[in-house]
CSV table of C-alpha atoms and ligand atoms in Angstrom, one decimal:
chain,number,residue,atom,x,y,z
H,1214,MET,CA,-19.1,14.1,-0.5
H,1215,GLN,CA,-15.4,13.8,-1.2
H,1216,VAL,CA,-13.2,11.5,0.9
H,1217,PHE,CA,-9.5,12.2,0.8
H,1218,ALA,CA,-7.8,8.9,1.5
H,1219,ASP,CA,-5.3,6.3,0.8
H,1220,PRO,CA,-7.2,3.0,1.0
H,1221,ILE,CA,-4.1,1.1,2.3
H,1222,THR,CA,-4.3,2.8,5.7
H,1223,VAL,CA,-6.2,1.7,8.8
H,1224,ASN,CA,-8.3,4.8,9.2
H,1225,CYS,CA,-9.0,5.2,5.5
H,1226,ARG,CA,-10.1,1.6,5.1
H,1227,LYS,CA,-12.4,2.3,8.1
H,1228,VAL,CA,-14.0,5.3,6.3
H,1229,LEU,CA,-14.1,3.7,2.8
H,1230,ALA,CA,-15.7,0.5,4.1
H,1231,GLY,CA,-17.9,2.4,6.5
H,1232,LEU,CA,-19.3,4.8,3.9
H,1233,ASP,CA,-20.0,1.8,1.6
H,1234,PHE,CA,-21.7,0.0,4.4
H,1235,LEU,CA,-23.8,3.1,5.1
H,1236,GLY,CA,-24.7,3.4,1.4
H,1237,ALA,CA,-23.3,7.0,1.4
H,1238,PRO,CA,-22.3,8.1,-2.1
H,1239,PHE,CA,-18.8,9.7,-2.3
H,1240,GLU,CA,-15.9,10.4,-4.6
H,1241,ARG,CA,-12.5,9.3,-3.4
H,1242,VAL,CA,-9.6,11.7,-3.8
H,1243,HIS,CA,-6.3,9.8,-3.6
H,1244,VAL,CA,-3.8,11.1,-1.0
H,1245,ASP,CA,-0.7,8.9,-1.4
H,1246,TYR,CA,0.4,8.0,2.1
H,1247,PHE,CA,3.8,6.4,1.3
H,1248,LYS,CA,4.6,9.4,-0.9
H,1249,GLY,CA,3.8,11.7,2.1
H,1250,GLU,CA,1.0,13.6,0.2
H,1251,HIS,CA,-0.8,14.0,3.5
H,1252,LYS,CA,1.9,16.4,4.6
H,1253,ASP,CA,1.5,18.6,1.5
H,1254,PRO,CA,0.2,22.1,2.3
H,1255,SER,CA,-2.6,21.6,-0.3
H,1256,TYR,CA,-3.9,18.8,1.9
H,1257,THR,CA,-3.0,20.1,5.4
H,1258,ALA,CA,-5.3,23.1,4.6
H,1259,LEU,CA,-8.1,20.5,4.8
H,1260,ASN,CA,-6.6,18.4,7.6
H,1261,PRO,CA,-4.1,20.3,9.7
H,1262,ASN,CA,-3.1,17.0,11.5
H,1263,ALA,CA,-1.4,15.9,8.3
H,1264,SER,CA,-3.1,12.6,8.5
H,1265,VAL,CA,-5.7,10.7,6.4
H,1266,PRO,CA,-8.6,10.5,6.0
H,1267,ALA,CA,-10.6,13.8,5.6
H,1268,LEU,CA,-14.0,14.6,4.2
H,1269,ARG,CA,-15.5,17.5,2.3
H,1270,ASP,CA,-19.3,17.8,1.8
H,1271,GLY,CA,-20.0,21.1,0.0
H,1272,ASP,CA,-18.5,23.8,2.3
H,1273,PHE,CA,-18.3,21.5,5.2
H,1274,GLU,CA,-15.0,19.9,6.1
H,1275,LEU,CA,-14.4,17.1,8.6
H,1276,TRP,CA,-11.4,15.0,9.9
H,1277,GLU,CA,-11.3,12.2,12.4
H,1278,SER,CA,-12.4,8.9,10.9
H,1279,ASN,CA,-15.0,8.1,13.5
H,1280,ALA,CA,-16.6,11.6,13.3
H,1281,ILE,CA,-16.8,11.0,9.5
H,1282,LEU,CA,-18.7,7.7,10.2
H,1283,GLN,CA,-21.0,9.4,12.6
H,1284,TYR,CA,-21.7,12.2,10.2
H,1285,ALA,CA,-22.3,9.9,7.2
H,1286,ALA,CA,-24.6,7.6,9.3
H,1287,ASP,CA,-26.8,10.6,10.3
H,1288,LYS,CA,-26.7,12.1,6.9
H,1289,MET,CA,-27.9,8.9,5.4
H,1290,GLY,CA,-30.5,8.4,8.1
H,1291,ARG,CA,-29.0,4.9,8.9
H,1292,ASP,CA,-30.5,4.6,12.4
H,1293,ASP,CA,-29.8,0.9,12.3
H,1294,ALA,CA,-26.1,1.5,12.0
H,1295,TYR,CA,-26.0,4.4,14.4
H,1296,PRO,CA,-29.2,4.2,16.6
H,1297,ARG,CA,-30.7,7.4,18.0
H,1298,ASP,CA,-31.8,5.8,21.2
H,1299,LEU,CA,-29.9,7.5,23.9
H,1300,GLN,CA,-28.2,4.5,25.5
H,1301,ARG,CA,-27.5,2.6,22.3
H,1302,ARG,CA,-25.9,5.7,20.8
H,1303,ALA,CA,-23.8,6.3,24.0
H,1304,ASP,CA,-22.7,2.6,23.8
H,1305,ILE,CA,-21.5,3.1,20.2
H,1306,ASN,CA,-19.9,6.4,21.0
H,1307,ARG,CA,-18.0,4.7,23.8
H,1308,TRP,CA,-16.5,2.1,21.5
H,1309,LEU,CA,-15.6,4.8,18.9
H,1310,LEU,CA,-13.7,6.8,21.5
H,1311,TRP,CA,-12.1,3.6,22.9
H,1312,GLU,CA,-11.0,2.5,19.5
H,1313,SER,CA,-9.3,5.8,18.8
H,1314,SER,CA,-7.7,6.2,22.2
H,1315,SER,CA,-6.8,2.7,23.1
H,1316,TRP,CA,-7.4,0.0,20.5
H,1317,PHE,CA,-5.9,1.6,17.5
H,1318,PRO,CA,-2.6,2.6,19.3
H,1319,SER,CA,-2.2,-1.0,20.6
H,1320,CYS,CA,-2.9,-2.7,17.2
H,1321,TYR,CA,-0.7,-0.1,15.5
H,1322,VAL,CA,2.4,-1.4,17.3
H,1323,PHE,CA,1.9,-4.8,15.6
H,1324,LEU,CA,1.2,-3.1,12.3
H,1325,VAL,CA,4.4,-1.1,12.4
H,1326,GLU,CA,6.6,-4.0,13.7
H,1327,ASN,CA,5.2,-6.8,11.6
H,1328,CYS,CA,4.1,-5.1,8.4
H,1329,VAL,CA,5.7,-1.7,8.0
H,1330,LYS,CA,9.2,-2.5,9.1
H,1331,PRO,CA,9.5,-5.6,7.0
H,1332,LEU,CA,8.3,-3.6,4.0
H,1333,LEU,CA,11.0,-1.1,4.6
H,1334,GLY,CA,13.6,-3.9,4.9
H,1335,ALA,CA,13.9,-3.6,8.7
H,1336,GLU,CA,13.4,-6.3,11.4
H,1337,PRO,CA,10.5,-6.3,13.9
H,1338,ASP,CA,11.8,-5.5,17.4
H,1339,PRO,CA,10.7,-8.4,19.7
H,1340,ALA,CA,11.2,-6.1,22.7
H,1341,VAL,CA,8.7,-3.6,21.4
H,1342,LEU,CA,6.1,-6.4,20.7
H,1343,ASP,CA,6.7,-7.9,24.1
H,1344,ALA,CA,6.2,-4.5,25.8
H,1345,GLN,CA,2.8,-4.1,24.1
H,1346,ALA,CA,1.6,-7.7,24.7
H,1347,ALA,CA,-0.1,-7.1,28.1
H,1348,GLN,CA,-1.9,-4.0,26.9
H,1349,PHE,CA,-3.1,-5.8,23.7
H,1350,HIS,CA,-4.4,-8.8,25.7
H,1351,LYS,CA,-6.2,-6.5,28.2
H,1352,LEU,CA,-7.9,-4.6,25.4
H,1353,ALA,CA,-8.6,-7.7,23.3
H,1354,GLY,CA,-10.1,-9.4,26.4
H,1355,ILE,CA,-12.5,-6.5,26.8
H,1356,LEU,CA,-13.7,-6.9,23.2
H,1357,ASP,CA,-13.8,-10.7,23.5
H,1358,ALA,CA,-16.0,-10.5,26.6
H,1359,ARG,CA,-18.3,-8.1,24.8
H,1360,LEU,CA,-18.5,-10.4,21.8
H,1361,ALA,CA,-19.3,-13.4,24.0
H,1362,ARG,CA,-22.6,-11.7,24.7
H,1363,SER,CA,-23.6,-10.7,21.2
H,1364,GLU,CA,-23.1,-11.5,17.5
H,1365,TRP,CA,-21.9,-8.0,16.7
H,1366,ILE,CA,-20.5,-5.4,19.0
H,1367,CYS,CA,-23.9,-3.7,19.7
H,1368,GLY,CA,-26.3,-6.6,19.2
H,1369,ASP,CA,-27.5,-8.7,16.4
H,1370,ARG,CA,-26.6,-6.4,13.5
H,1371,PRO,CA,-23.5,-4.4,12.4
H,1372,THR,CA,-23.1,-0.8,13.4
H,1373,ILE,CA,-20.4,1.8,12.8
H,1374,ALA,CA,-18.8,0.5,16.0
H,1375,ASP,CA,-18.0,-2.8,14.3
H,1376,ILE,CA,-16.3,-1.1,11.3
H,1377,ALA,CA,-14.3,1.3,13.6
H,1378,LEU,CA,-13.1,-1.5,15.8
H,1379,ALA,CA,-12.2,-3.9,12.9
H,1380,ALA,CA,-10.1,-1.3,11.1
H,1381,PRO,CA,-7.0,-1.3,13.4
H,1382,MET,CA,-6.8,-5.1,13.0
H,1383,HIS,CA,-7.5,-5.2,9.3
H,1384,LEU,CA,-4.3,-7.0,8.5
H,1385,HIS,CA,-4.4,-9.1,11.6
H,1386,VAL,CA,-2.8,-12.2,10.1
H,1387,HIS,CA,0.2,-10.1,8.8
H,1388,GLN,CA,0.2,-7.9,11.9
H,1389,LYS,CA,0.5,-11.2,13.8
H,1390,LEU,CA,-2.1,-10.1,16.3
H,1391,PRO,CA,-2.2,-12.8,19.1
H,1392,LEU,CA,-5.9,-13.7,18.9
H,1393,ALA,CA,-5.8,-17.3,20.0
H,1394,ASP,CA,-6.8,-16.5,23.5
H,1395,HIS,CA,-9.7,-14.3,22.2
H,1396,PRO,CA,-12.0,-16.7,20.4
H,1397,ASN,CA,-15.0,-14.4,20.3
H,1398,LEU,CA,-13.0,-11.6,18.8
H,1399,LYS,CA,-11.5,-13.9,16.2
H,1400,ARG,CA,-15.0,-15.3,15.4
H,1401,TRP,CA,-16.3,-11.8,14.9
H,1402,MET,CA,-13.4,-10.7,12.7
H,1403,THR,CA,-13.2,-13.7,10.5
H,1404,GLY,CA,-16.8,-14.8,10.5
H,1405,ASN,CA,-18.6,-11.5,10.5
H,1406,ILE,CA,-16.5,-8.5,9.5
H,1407,GLU,CA,-14.5,-10.3,6.8
H,1408,LYS,CA,-17.7,-11.6,5.3
H,1409,MET,CA,-19.2,-8.1,4.9
H,1410,PRO,CA,-19.3,-7.0,1.2
H,1411,SER,CA,-18.1,-3.5,2.2
H,1412,TRP,CA,-15.1,-5.0,3.9
H,1413,ASP,CA,-14.3,-7.2,1.0
H,1414,LYS,CA,-14.5,-4.4,-1.5
H,1415,THR,CA,-11.9,-2.5,0.5
H,1416,TRP,CA,-9.5,-5.4,0.8
H,1417,VAL,CA,-5.9,-4.7,1.6
H,1418,GLY,CA,-3.2,-7.4,1.4
H,1419,PRO,CA,0.2,-8.0,2.9
H,1420,GLY,CA,2.7,-5.4,1.8
H,1421,PHE,CA,-0.2,-2.9,1.7
H,1422,THR,CA,-1.3,-3.9,-1.7
H,1423,LEU,CA,-4.7,-3.5,-3.3
H,1424,ASP,CA,-3.9,-6.0,-6.0
H,1425,ARG,CA,-5.4,-9.4,-5.3
H,1426,SER,CA,-4.0,-11.1,-8.4
H,1427,GLY,CA,-1.1,-12.7,-6.4
H,1428,GLN,CA,-3.4,-14.0,-3.7
H,1429,ALA,CA,-4.8,-17.6,-3.4
H,1430,SER,CA,-8.5,-17.4,-3.9
P,419,GSH,N1,-7.6,9.8,14.9
P,419,GSH,C1,-7.3,10.0,13.5
P,419,GSH,C2,-6.0,9.2,13.1
P,419,GSH,C3,-5.7,9.4,11.6
P,419,GSH,C4,-4.3,8.8,11.4
P,419,GSH,O1,-3.4,8.7,12.3
P,419,GSH,N2,-4.1,8.4,10.1
P,419,GSH,C5,-2.9,7.8,9.8
P,419,GSH,C6,-3.1,6.7,8.7
P,419,GSH,S1,-4.1,5.4,9.4
P,419,GSH,C7,-2.0,8.9,9.2
P,419,GSH,O2,-2.3,9.5,8.3
P,419,GSH,N3,-0.9,9.1,9.9
P,419,GSH,C8,0.0,10.2,9.6
P,419,GSH,C9,1.5,9.8,9.4
P,419,GSH,O3,1.8,8.6,9.6
P,419,GSH,O4,2.3,10.6,9.0
P,419,GSH,C10,-8.5,9.4,12.7
P,419,GSH,O5,-9.1,8.5,13.2
P,419,GSH,O6,-8.8,9.9,11.6
């Protein structure tokens, strides 16, 4: 499999960490997000959305990060990470759809205001952050309630739902996501997700860097 991705982005980190977690072998083809390579016709022929990531497996091409996780889990026969049981799978599918339609857009506001804008020399807009706060807390509260019931999103072991839901908050400290009122969510992110080897291998730092040399150990 080939994964076309820039590892600094939310949905690429999701797929790169997810495929590693699933033990799916792949070759990464770099698509430089900040250089706009995802808009190049040579790439949009593969993903007409002009967004990353995308996957090629022989003649088969696929975009949508969560569909890529589902495909890779099934291809690798990882029934623990994406169970075939009707209701457990429906539960995971629900979180994948919710992540894409609700969670990612809300977390993305914090990413843009508190990470992207400062990188580009602009100031975060407090009005934009204030306007998003109620929606963020509603969604985070849903996750927090779920994580009050179980160690991971879908029980006592990680699934592709965990990887998908973690990705939009991957820079949560620098995004300044207000997690203080959501202790179970914070516990899951810092105590579970960030301890996963697949997550650590796909580390991204403030300023969207992959270079850890400047970081405290
Ligand atoms: N729903 C898509 C979203 C993909 C997406 O929006 N990717 C971002 C990077 S995380 C992107 O490439 N955006 C295009 C742009 O900013 O021009 C997925 O999950 O794959």
